Every structure is written in C-alpha cells, then in structure tokens.
Coordinates of C-alpha atoms and ligand atoms in Angstrom, one line a residue:
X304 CA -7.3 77.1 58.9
X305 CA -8.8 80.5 57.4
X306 CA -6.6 82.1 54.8
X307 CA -7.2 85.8 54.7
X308 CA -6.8 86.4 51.2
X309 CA -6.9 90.3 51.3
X310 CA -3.6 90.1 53.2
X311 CA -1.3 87.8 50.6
X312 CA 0.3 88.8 47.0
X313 CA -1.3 86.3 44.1
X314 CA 0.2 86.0 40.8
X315 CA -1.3 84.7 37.8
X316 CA -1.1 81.1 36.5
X317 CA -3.8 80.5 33.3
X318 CA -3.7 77.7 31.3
X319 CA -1.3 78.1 28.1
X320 CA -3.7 77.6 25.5
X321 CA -2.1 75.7 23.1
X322 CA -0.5 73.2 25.4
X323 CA -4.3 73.0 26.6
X324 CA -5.8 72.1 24.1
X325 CA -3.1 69.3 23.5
X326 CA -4.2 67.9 26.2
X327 CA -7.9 68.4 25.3
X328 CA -7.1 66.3 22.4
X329 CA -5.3 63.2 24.7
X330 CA -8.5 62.6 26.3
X331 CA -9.3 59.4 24.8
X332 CA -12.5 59.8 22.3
X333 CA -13.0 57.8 19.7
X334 CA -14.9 59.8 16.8
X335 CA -17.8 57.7 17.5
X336 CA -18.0 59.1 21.4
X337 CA -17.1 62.7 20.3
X338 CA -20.0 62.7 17.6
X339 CA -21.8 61.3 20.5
X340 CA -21.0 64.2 23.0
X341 CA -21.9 66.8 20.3
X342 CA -25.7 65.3 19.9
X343 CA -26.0 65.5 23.1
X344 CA -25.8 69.2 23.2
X345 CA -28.4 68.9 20.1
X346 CA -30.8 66.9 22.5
X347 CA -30.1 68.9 25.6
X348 CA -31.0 72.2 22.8
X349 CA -34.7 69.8 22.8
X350 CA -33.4 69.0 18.6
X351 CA -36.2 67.3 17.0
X352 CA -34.2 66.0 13.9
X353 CA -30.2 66.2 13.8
X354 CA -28.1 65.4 10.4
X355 CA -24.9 64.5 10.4
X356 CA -23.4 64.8 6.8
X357 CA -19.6 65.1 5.4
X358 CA -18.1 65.8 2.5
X359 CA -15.0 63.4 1.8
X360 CA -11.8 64.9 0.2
X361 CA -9.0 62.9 2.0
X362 CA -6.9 65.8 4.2
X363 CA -9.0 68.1 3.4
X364 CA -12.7 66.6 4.4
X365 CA -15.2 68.6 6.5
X366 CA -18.1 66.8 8.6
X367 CA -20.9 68.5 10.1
X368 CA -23.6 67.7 13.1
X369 CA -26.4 70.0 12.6
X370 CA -29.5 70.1 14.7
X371 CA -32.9 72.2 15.0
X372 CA -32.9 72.7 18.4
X373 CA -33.1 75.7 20.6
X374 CA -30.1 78.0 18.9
X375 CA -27.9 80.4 20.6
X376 CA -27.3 84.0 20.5
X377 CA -23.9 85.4 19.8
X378 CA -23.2 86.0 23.3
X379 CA -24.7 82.6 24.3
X380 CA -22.8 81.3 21.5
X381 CA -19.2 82.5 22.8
X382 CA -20.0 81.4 26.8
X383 CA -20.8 78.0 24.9
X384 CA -17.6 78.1 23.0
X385 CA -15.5 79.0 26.5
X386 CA -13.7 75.4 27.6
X387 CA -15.3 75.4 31.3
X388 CA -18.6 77.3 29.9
X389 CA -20.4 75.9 32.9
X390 CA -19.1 74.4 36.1
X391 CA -20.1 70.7 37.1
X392 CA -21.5 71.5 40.0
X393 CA -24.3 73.7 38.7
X394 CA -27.4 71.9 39.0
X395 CA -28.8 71.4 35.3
X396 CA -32.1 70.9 33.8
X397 CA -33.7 67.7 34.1
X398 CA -33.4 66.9 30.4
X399 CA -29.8 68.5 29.8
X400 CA -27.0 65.7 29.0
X401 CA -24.7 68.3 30.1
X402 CA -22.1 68.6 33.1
X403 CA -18.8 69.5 32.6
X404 CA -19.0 72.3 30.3
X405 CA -16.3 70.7 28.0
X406 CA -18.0 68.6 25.6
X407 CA -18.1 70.6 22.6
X408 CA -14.7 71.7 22.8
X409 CA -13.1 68.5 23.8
X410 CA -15.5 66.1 21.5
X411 CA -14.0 69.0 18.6
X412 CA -10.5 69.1 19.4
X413 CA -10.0 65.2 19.6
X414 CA -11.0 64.7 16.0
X415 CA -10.0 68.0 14.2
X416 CA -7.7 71.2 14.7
X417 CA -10.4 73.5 13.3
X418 CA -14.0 73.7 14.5
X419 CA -16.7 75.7 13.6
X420 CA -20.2 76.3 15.5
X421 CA -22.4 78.3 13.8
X422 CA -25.9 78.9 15.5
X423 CA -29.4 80.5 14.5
X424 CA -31.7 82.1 17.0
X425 CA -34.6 84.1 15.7
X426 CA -33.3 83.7 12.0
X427 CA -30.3 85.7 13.6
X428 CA -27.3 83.7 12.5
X429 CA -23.4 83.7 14.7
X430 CA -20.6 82.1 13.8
X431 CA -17.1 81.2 15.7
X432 CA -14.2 79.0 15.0
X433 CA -11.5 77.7 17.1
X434 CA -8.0 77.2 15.3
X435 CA -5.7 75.3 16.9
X436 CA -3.0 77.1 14.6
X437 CA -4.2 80.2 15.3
X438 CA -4.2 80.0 19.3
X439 CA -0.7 78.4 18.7
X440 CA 0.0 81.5 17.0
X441 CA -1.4 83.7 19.0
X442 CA -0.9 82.1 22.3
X443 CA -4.1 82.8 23.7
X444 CA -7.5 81.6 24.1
X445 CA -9.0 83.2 21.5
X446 CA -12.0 82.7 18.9
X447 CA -11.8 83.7 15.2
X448 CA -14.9 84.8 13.2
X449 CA -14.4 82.4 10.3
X450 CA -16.9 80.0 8.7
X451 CA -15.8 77.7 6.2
X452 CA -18.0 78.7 2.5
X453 CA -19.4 76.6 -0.4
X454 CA -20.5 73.2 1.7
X455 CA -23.9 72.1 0.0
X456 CA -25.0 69.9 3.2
X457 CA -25.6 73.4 5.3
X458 CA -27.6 75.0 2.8
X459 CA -30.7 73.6 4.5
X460 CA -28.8 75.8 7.6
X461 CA -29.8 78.6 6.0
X462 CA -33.6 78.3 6.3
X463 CA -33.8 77.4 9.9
X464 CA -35.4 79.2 12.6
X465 CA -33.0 78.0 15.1
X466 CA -30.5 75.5 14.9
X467 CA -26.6 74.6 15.4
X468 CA -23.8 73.5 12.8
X469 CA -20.8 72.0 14.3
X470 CA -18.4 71.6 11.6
X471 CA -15.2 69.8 11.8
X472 CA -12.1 70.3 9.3
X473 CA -8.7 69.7 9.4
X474 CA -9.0 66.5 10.7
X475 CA -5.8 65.2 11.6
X476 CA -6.1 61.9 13.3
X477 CA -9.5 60.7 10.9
X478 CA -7.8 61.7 7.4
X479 CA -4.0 61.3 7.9
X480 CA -2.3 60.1 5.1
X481 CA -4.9 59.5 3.1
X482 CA -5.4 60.5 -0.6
X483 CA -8.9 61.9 -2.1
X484 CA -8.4 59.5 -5.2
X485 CA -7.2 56.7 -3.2
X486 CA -9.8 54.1 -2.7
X487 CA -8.4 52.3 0.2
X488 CA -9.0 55.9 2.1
X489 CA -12.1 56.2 0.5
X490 CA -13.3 52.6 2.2
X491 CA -11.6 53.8 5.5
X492 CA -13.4 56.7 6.0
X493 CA -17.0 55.3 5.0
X494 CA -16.2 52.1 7.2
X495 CA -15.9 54.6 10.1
X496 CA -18.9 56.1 9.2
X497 CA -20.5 53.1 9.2
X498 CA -19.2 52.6 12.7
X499 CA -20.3 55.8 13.6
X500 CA -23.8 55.2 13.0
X501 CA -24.0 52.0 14.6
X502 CA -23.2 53.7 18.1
X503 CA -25.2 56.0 17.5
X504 CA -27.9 53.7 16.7
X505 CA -27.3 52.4 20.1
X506 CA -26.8 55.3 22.1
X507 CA -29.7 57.0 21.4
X508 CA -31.8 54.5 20.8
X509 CA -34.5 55.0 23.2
X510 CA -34.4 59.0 21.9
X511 CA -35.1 57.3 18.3
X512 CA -37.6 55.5 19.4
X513 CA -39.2 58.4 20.9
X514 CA -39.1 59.9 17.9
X515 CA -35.7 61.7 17.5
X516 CA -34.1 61.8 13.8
X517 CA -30.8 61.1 13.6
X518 CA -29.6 61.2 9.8
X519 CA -26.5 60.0 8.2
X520 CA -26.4 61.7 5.0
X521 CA -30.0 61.6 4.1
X522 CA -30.6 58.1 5.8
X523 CA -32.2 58.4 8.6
X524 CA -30.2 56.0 11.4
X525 CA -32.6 53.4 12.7
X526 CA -32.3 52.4 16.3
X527 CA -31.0 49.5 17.8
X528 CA -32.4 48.0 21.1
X529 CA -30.0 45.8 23.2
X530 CA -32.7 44.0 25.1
X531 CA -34.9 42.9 21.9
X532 CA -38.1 43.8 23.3
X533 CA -40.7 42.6 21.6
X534 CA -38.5 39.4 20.0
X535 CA -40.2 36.2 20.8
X536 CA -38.8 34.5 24.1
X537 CA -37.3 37.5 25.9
X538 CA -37.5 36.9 29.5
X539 CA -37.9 40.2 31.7
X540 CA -37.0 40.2 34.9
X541 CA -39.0 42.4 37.9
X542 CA -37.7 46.0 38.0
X543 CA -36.2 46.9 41.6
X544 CA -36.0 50.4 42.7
X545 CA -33.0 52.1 43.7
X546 CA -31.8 55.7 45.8
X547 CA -36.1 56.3 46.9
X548 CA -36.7 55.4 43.3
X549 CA -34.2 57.5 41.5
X550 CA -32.2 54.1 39.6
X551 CA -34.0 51.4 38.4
X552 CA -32.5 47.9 37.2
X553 CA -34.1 45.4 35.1
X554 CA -32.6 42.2 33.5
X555 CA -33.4 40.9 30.4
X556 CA -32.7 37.4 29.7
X557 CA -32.5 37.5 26.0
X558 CA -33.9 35.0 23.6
X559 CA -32.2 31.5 23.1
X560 CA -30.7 31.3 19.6
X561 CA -33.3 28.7 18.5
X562 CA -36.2 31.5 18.1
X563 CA -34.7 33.3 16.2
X564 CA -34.2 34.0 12.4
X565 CA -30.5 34.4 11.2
X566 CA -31.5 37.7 10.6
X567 CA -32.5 38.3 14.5
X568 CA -29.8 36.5 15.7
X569 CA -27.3 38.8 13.7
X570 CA -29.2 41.8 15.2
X571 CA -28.1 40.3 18.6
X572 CA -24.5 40.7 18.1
X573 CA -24.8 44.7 17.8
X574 CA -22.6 47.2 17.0
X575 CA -19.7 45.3 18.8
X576 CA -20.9 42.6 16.3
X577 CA -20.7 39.8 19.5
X578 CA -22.8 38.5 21.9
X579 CA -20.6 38.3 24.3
X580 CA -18.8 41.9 24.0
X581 CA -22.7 42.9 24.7
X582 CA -23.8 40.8 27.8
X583 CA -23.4 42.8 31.1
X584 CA -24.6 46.4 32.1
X585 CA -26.3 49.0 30.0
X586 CA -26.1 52.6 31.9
X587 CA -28.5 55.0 31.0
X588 CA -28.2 58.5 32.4
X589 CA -31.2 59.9 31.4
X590 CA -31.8 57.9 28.7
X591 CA -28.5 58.2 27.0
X592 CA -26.6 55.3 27.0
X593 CA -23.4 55.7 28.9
X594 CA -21.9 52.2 29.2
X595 CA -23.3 49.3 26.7
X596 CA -22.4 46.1 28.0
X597 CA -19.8 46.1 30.6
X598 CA -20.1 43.9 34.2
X599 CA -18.6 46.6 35.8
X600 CA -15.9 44.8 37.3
X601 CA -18.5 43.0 39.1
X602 CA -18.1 40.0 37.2
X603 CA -15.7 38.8 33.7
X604 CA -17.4 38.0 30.5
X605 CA -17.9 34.6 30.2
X606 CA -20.0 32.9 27.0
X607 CA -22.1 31.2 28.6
X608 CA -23.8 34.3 30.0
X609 CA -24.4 35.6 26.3
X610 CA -27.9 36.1 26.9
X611 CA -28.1 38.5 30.0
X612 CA -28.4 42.0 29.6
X613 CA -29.7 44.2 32.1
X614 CA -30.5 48.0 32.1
X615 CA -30.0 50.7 34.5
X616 CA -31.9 53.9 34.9
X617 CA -30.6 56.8 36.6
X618 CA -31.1 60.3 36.7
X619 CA -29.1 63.2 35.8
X620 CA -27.8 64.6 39.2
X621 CA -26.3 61.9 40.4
X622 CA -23.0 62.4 38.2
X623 CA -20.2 62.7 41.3
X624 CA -21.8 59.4 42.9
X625 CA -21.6 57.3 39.9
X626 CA -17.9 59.0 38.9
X627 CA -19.2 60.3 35.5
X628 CA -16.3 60.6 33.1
X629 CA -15.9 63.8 30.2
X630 CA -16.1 61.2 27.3
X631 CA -19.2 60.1 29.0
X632 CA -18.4 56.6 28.8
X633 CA -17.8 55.7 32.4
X634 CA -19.7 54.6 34.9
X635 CA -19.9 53.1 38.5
X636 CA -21.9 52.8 41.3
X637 CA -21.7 54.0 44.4
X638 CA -20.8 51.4 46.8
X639 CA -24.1 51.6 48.7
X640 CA -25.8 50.1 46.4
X641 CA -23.4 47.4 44.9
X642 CA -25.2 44.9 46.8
X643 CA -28.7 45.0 45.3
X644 CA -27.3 45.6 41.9
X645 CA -25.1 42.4 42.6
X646 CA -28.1 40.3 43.7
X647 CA -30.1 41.7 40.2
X648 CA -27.3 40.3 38.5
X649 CA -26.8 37.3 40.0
X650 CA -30.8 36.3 39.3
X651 CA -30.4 37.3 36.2
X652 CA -27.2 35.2 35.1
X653 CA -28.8 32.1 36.8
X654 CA -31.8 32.5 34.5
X655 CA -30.0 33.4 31.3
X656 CA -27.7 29.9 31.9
X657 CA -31.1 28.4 32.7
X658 CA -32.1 28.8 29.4
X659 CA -28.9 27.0 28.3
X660 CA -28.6 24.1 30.6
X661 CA -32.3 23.8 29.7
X662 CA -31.4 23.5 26.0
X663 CA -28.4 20.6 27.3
X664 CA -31.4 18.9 29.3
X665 CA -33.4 18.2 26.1
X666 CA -30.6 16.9 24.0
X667 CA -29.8 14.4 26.8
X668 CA -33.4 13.3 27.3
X669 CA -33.9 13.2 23.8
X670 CA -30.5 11.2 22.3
X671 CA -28.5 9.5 25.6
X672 CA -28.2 6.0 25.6
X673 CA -27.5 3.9 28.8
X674 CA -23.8 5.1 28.8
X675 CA -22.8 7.1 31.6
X676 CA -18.5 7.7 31.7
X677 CA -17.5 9.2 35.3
X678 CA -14.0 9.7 36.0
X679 CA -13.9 7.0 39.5
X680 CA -15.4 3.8 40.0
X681 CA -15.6 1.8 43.1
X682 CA -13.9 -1.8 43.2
X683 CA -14.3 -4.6 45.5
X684 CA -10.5 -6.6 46.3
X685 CA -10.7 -8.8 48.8
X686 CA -13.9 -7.8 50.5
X687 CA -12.7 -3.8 50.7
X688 CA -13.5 -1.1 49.0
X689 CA -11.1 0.5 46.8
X690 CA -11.7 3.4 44.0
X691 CA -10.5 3.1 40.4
X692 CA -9.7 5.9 37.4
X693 CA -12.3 5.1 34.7
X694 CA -10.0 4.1 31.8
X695 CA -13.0 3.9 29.5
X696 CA -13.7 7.6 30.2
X697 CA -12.9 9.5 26.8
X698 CA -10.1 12.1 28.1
X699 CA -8.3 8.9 29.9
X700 CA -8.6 6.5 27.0
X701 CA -7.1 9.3 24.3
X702 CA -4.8 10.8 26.7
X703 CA -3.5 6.8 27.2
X704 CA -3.8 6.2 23.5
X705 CA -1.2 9.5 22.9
X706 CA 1.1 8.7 25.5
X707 CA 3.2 5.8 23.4
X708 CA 5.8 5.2 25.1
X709 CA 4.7 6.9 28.5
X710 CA 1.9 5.1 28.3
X711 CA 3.4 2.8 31.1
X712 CA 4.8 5.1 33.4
X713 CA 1.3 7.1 32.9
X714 CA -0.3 3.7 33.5
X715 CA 1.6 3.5 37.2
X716 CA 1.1 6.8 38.5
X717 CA -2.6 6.3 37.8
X718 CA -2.1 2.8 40.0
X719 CA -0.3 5.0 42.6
X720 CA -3.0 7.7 42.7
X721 CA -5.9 5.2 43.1
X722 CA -3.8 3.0 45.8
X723 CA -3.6 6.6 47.7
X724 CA -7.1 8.1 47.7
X725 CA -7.7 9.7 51.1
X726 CA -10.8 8.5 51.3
X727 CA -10.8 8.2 55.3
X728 CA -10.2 12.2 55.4
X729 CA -12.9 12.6 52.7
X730 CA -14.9 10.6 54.8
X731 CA -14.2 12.6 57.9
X732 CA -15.1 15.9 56.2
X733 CA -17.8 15.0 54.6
X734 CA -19.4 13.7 57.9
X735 CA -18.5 16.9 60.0
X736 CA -19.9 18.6 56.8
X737 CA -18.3 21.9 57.8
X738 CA -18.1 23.0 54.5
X739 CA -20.1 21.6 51.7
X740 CA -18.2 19.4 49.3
X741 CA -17.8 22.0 45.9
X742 CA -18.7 20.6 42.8
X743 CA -15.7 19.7 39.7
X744 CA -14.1 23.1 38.9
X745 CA -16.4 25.5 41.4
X746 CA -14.7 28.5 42.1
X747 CA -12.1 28.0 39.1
X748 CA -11.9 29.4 36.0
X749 CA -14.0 27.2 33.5
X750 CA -12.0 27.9 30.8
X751 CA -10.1 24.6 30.7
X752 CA -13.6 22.5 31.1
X753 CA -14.5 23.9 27.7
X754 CA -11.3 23.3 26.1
X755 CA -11.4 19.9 26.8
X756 CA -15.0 19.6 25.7
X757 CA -14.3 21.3 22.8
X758 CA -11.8 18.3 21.8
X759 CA -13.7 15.3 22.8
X760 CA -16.3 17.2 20.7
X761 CA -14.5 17.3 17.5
X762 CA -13.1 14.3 17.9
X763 CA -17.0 12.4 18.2
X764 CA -17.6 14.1 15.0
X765 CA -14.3 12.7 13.5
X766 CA -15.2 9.4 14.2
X767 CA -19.0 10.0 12.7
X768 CA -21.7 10.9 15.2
X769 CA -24.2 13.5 14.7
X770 CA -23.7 16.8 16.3
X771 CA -26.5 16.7 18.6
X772 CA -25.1 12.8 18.9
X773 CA -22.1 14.2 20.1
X774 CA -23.4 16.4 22.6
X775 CA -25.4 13.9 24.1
X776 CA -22.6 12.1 24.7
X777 CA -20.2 14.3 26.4
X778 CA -23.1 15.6 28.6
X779 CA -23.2 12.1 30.1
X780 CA -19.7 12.4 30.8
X781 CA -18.1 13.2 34.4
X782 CA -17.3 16.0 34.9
X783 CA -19.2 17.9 32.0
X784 CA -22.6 16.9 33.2
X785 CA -22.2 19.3 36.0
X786 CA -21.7 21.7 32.5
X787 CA -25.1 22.3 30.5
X788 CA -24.8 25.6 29.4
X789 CA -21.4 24.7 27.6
X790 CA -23.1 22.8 25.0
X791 CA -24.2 25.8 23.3
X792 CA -20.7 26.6 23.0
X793 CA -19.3 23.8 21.3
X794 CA -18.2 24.2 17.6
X795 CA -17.1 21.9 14.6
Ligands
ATP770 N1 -26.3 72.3 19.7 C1 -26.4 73.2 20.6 N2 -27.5 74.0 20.7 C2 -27.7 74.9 21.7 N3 -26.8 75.1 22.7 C3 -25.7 74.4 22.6 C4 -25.4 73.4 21.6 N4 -24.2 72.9 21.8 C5 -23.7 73.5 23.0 N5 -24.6 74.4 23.4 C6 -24.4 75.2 24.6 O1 -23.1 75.2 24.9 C7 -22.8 74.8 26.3 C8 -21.5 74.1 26.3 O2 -21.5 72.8 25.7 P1 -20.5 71.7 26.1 O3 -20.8 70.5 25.3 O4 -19.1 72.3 25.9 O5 -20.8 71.5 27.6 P2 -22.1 70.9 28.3 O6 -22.9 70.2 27.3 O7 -22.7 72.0 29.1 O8 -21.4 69.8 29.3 P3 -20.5 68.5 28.9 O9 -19.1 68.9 29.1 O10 -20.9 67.5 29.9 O11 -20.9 68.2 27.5 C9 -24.0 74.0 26.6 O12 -24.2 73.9 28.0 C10 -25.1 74.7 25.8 O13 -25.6 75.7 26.6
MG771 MG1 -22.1 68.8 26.0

C-alpha cells in the first residue's frame, strides 16, 4: 500500500545522544577488535605504516592509532566523525574495509569516553573530539574542537603530509581502578597490550606480509600466519571456487607435531595460545581476517582435528549474504553454498586425522606384540556357539578388580548379559544389511572413549611400560583400535 506522505503530520524522533552512545558502548568489543576496527579505516585510507603507541598513567592514560594514509579535510573529517557517516548499502571501493559507517565511533566509545581524531591533508591539520560528558551535558550530538597537548608519541604527527591520530583518553573500562604507581596495574595494562598485538599480528597478517607496518611502540608487530606456510609437512588442499569465483576455500592440513621444533610448535598454538581454540574456519573479507578459527556451527571442536585449518576468501560486497557484524567479527555463509564448504571441510578433517591415525599405525607396527584384547569372544558349550565378555580385557579386569564386594553381583549380570546376546536378530540384520552395522561409538560423542583411554594409559605407565609401550598396547585393544588419532592425545 502507497503512503502519501505529503498528506500526513510527522513529528520528530532522533536519537538521544547520550543514551546513544550508551548503547554504542554495549556493543561487545574487546579493545583488541576496536583497535582492530580503527586500522582498518588506516588501511582503507591506503596507510603504508600505522603506530600504535600509549602513554601509561593509570586513569588517566591516553593511546593513540596513527596512520599515513590518505588524511581528511575538516569537512571530510566531521562527515567521518557523524555515527552513520555512510550508509551500508553504498557500494564501497574495492579495497575499503568499510560498511556501516560506525566503526570509528563505536570501536572509540567502547574503550574510552573521550576520543580525539585529528587528521592532516595537504600539511592542513583538523582536529575534533567527542566527549561523552559533554554530549551528556549538552544533550546533543555535538563535536568539540579540543585536542589533548604535550603527548611526545604524536610529535612525529606533526611532520606528515597526510595522516590520522585517533587518540583515546578517559578510558574507563581499560584503566578502572587502577593506580599509576601500582604495579599490578602496570602488568595489567602491558599484558593487554601484549594481547593486543597478537591479534593484530593475526588479523592483518597477510597486509604485513604485503608489506604493511604495524608498530607497537617502536616495535614493529610481526605477522603471524595460521596455516604455516612454508613449515615442513603442511599439506594443502586444492582451492575450489565459489559464487563465479568470488570465495575461495582452501584447507590446510597442518604439520604433525613431530616436524616441528618446540619453537614451531609453540607458534602453532597462536594468539589463543591452543591448537585446538585455532582449528576450524579463517574468514577473510578482503584480506582482513574476520573470524580465526571457528567451525561455524558446522561442526564442535574436537582435538583430534587440531591440525585442520582452512581459509576462506571473499570479497567485500558480499556483507548482507554472509551477515557481517559491526565488530567485524561475525561471519556466515549463505545457505547456498553450505554444502561445498561442508564437503571442503569434511576432506579436509579426514586428511588432518589421517595424519594422526597414521602416526597410531606406526607405533603399532613398530612395538605390538601378539596380544590383541577385544571386548567378546566366541565359546563352544556343547557343540553351540555362545559369546563371552573378555574378562582379560583391561577396562573389565580393573573395573572387576574395584568392584570388592560387587564383584559378584557384577560377575552375574555379566553371565546374564552374555546368556542373552540377541545374536539371532543381529544375525537377521546383518543379512538384510539394510543399514550397515556402525562402528563402537559412531555417531556418539567420543568424549568418553578418550577418558577411558586416558586411564588405561596412566595406569600402563604406573605399572612400568614405556610410553610409546603403552600406546601400542591400548591400540590393540577393542574398541580403541577403531581410535588412531586419539593416541596423540594421551598424556602422563
Ligand atoms: N584513518 C582514517 N583515514 C582517512 N579516513 C578515515 C580514517 N578513519 C575514518 N575515515 C573516514 O571516516 C569514515 C567513517 O569511518 P567509520 O570507521 O566510522 O566507518 P566505515 O569505516 O566507513 O565503516 P565501518 O562502520 O564498517 O567501519 C570512513 O568511511 C572514512 O571515510
Ligand atoms: Mg571503519
């Protein structure tokens, strides 16, 4: 139905800015992603070096992201200030990191209640602050021209062509309660920084290898690469294509613990400092990292997948598809093409437990004796068949060791259980072979197969043998020979 506007009253409804900005401020960034979502302005300004730098005083410290990229005018410089500067549905360039028109503000507000950009075009500086005090004051959206003197680390500001300062004070959530002199703040704050760098160290890390600086201070931030290319024994899978070309997906099967140094293996774990926190999906829009590590609800995070990573590429207009969050750090695909990304994955979790039950393989060719321990046995009485619980298999013979004074009863409901094996209707099924037979613990979660594992384990070593002794020995044991890749797993 067509409303015919010239015909109706209209009253006004803008935002109150204040309680705005609150919510600005609820939106969930860490300061790791809101540092994040100010360099990508720096990149999307075509930045060739960016420093990040900070001056600690407890409640009253100042941090600053400063870049040498493209510089605004003062008119520029207040549209780019405006919450809603650009609306997401304007088509961008193709190297802008850009949608909503928020970042800067939101990224700013979440960490501090005082921001200041100041910005250098043509050796013509502007300046503007937002103060949450003031608009509180004030109540209404509106900019002060304030810049906060004496910090050494912009000095260098000064001399640039063109360039961008974002500087943060009054920040509230980072430096609350804490004390210039007191050292435990002190730690705090540099063991965030430290944090800080190592996303960023991820993030961008295809920018830094491209030949972006990012410094902390004056160290420049090295990048870190989640699929270790170039590290001996990465596997890469084929790349498949995606939306006539637009996303890519590759999988990397990453190298088996064996090849590498203690010091590569460390470099593995990443800035989540785990293997397993890092196996999954690694969005790139553009080549910003969006989500590192993730199965996308796809699939849980298991450990014996620790070595599958896989990477996907996709373009910059293609936000509303893949439901693009503010923070920048969500991600999903659009249903049409859940099903090749699915099968990617799937190849590539075979192959990365490949390399694990390949790993189990060797240890039992290498160390197994002629013991084998399955859970049934088949017994002749009286000319028939009947099927027996292995007593001599290692989780029976504790369990029956433990049970004391139930060993007895235990002992009978075992008897009872054997005496009532349906093998007739196993029989049946198995010959109409509708559906196949599932292997021990298919379709289950695995979790309890390690546990258990994980005890006969310990207690092999307990009672002397060699790790690798150990492991040959459960791996001949039913139902854990189904269960290669767990080996890996197991842990004195
Ligand atoms: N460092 C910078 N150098 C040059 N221009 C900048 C810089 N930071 C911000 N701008 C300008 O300000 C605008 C608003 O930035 P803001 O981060 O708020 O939104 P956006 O980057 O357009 O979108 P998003 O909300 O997705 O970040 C940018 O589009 C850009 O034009
Ligand atoms: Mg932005």
């Amino acid at each position: 139905m067509e409303i015919d506007y010239t015909k109706i009253a209209t009253a006004s409804a803008e935002p109150e800015a204040g309680s705005m900005i609150e919510t600005f401020r609820a939106i969930g960034y860490s300061i790791e992603t809101a540092i994040a979502d100010i360099i990508d302005n720096s990149i999307s300004a075509g930045a060739k070096s960016i420093w990040i730098d900070y001056v600690w005083s407890g409640p009253d410290t100042i941090i600053g992201i400063m870049d040498d990229g493209c510089g605004m005018t003062n008119e520029e410089l207040i549209q780019a200030m405006r919450p809603g500067s650009i609306s997401p549905l304007t088509e961008r360039a193709e190297h802008d990191l850009g949608r909503f028109g928020l970042g800067l503000k939101t990224a700013s507000f979440s960490q501090c209640r005082k921001f200041c950009v100041a910005s250098r075009k043509n050796y013509i500086e502007s300046y503007w602050t937002w103060d949450l005090d003031f608009v509180n004051n004030v109540e209404a959206w509106k900019l002060i021209k304030y810049k906060p003197d004496g910090i050494d680390f912009t000095k260098h500001f000064d001399e640039l062509k063109n360039g961008t300062v974002v500087l943060w004070w009054d920040l509230d959530r980072l430096t609350k309660d804490t004390q210039v002199d007191k050292e435990s703040s002190k730690a705090d704050f540099f063991a965030t920084m430290e944090r800080v760098k190592k996303h960023l160290s991820m993030v961008f890390h295809r920018y830094i290898e491209e030949g972006l600086n990012i410094f902390l201070r004056d160290r420049k931030i090295t990048h870190w690469d989640p699929f270790m290319i170039g590290f001996e024994g990465l596997q890469p899978r084929p790349k498949t294509f995606l939306e006539e070309g637009k996303v890519s997906i590759k999988g990397f099967v990453l190298p088996h613990r064996s090849k590498l140094s203690a010091e590569e293996y460390n470099y593995g774990r990443g800035p989540k400092d785990s293997w397993t926190a890092h196996q999954g999906f690694y969005v790139y829009r553009n080549k910003r990292l969006l989500v590192a590590g993730d199965w996308l609800g796809l699939f849980k995070q298991e450990v014996h997948y620790d070595l599958c990573r896989i990477r996907i590429d996709m373009p910059n207009n293609m936000d509303d598809e893949w439901q693009i969050d503010i923070k920048k750090s969500v991600a999903r695909p659009p249903i049409r093409i859940r099903d090749p990304i699915l099968a990617v994955a799937k190849d590539v979790r075979t192959k990365a437990v490949e390399v694990y039950r390949h790993k189990g393989k060797v240890v039992r060719r290498k160390l197994a004796k002629n013991e084998y321990f399955p859970f049934w046995e088949e017994k002749t009485r009286h000319g028939k068949r009947f099927y027996r619980l292995n007593r001599e298999h290692p989780m029976l013979r504790e369990f029956l060791q433990k049970a004391n004074d139930h060993a007895k009863q235990f002992e009978k409901v075992l008897q009872f259980i054997e005496e009532t094996v349906p093998v007739p209707l196993i029989t049946l099924h198995e010959n109409e072979n509708e559906r196949p037979h599932g292997q021990p613990f298919e379709g289950k979660n695995h979790e309890v197969v390690l546990e258990v594992m994980q005890a006969i384990y310990k207690k092999l070593i307990t009672e002397g043998l060699q790790p690798e002794q150990a492991k040959a020995r459960i791996i001949n044991m039913e139902p854990f020979n189904f269960y290669l890749e767990y080996l890996e797993q197991l842990e004195i």
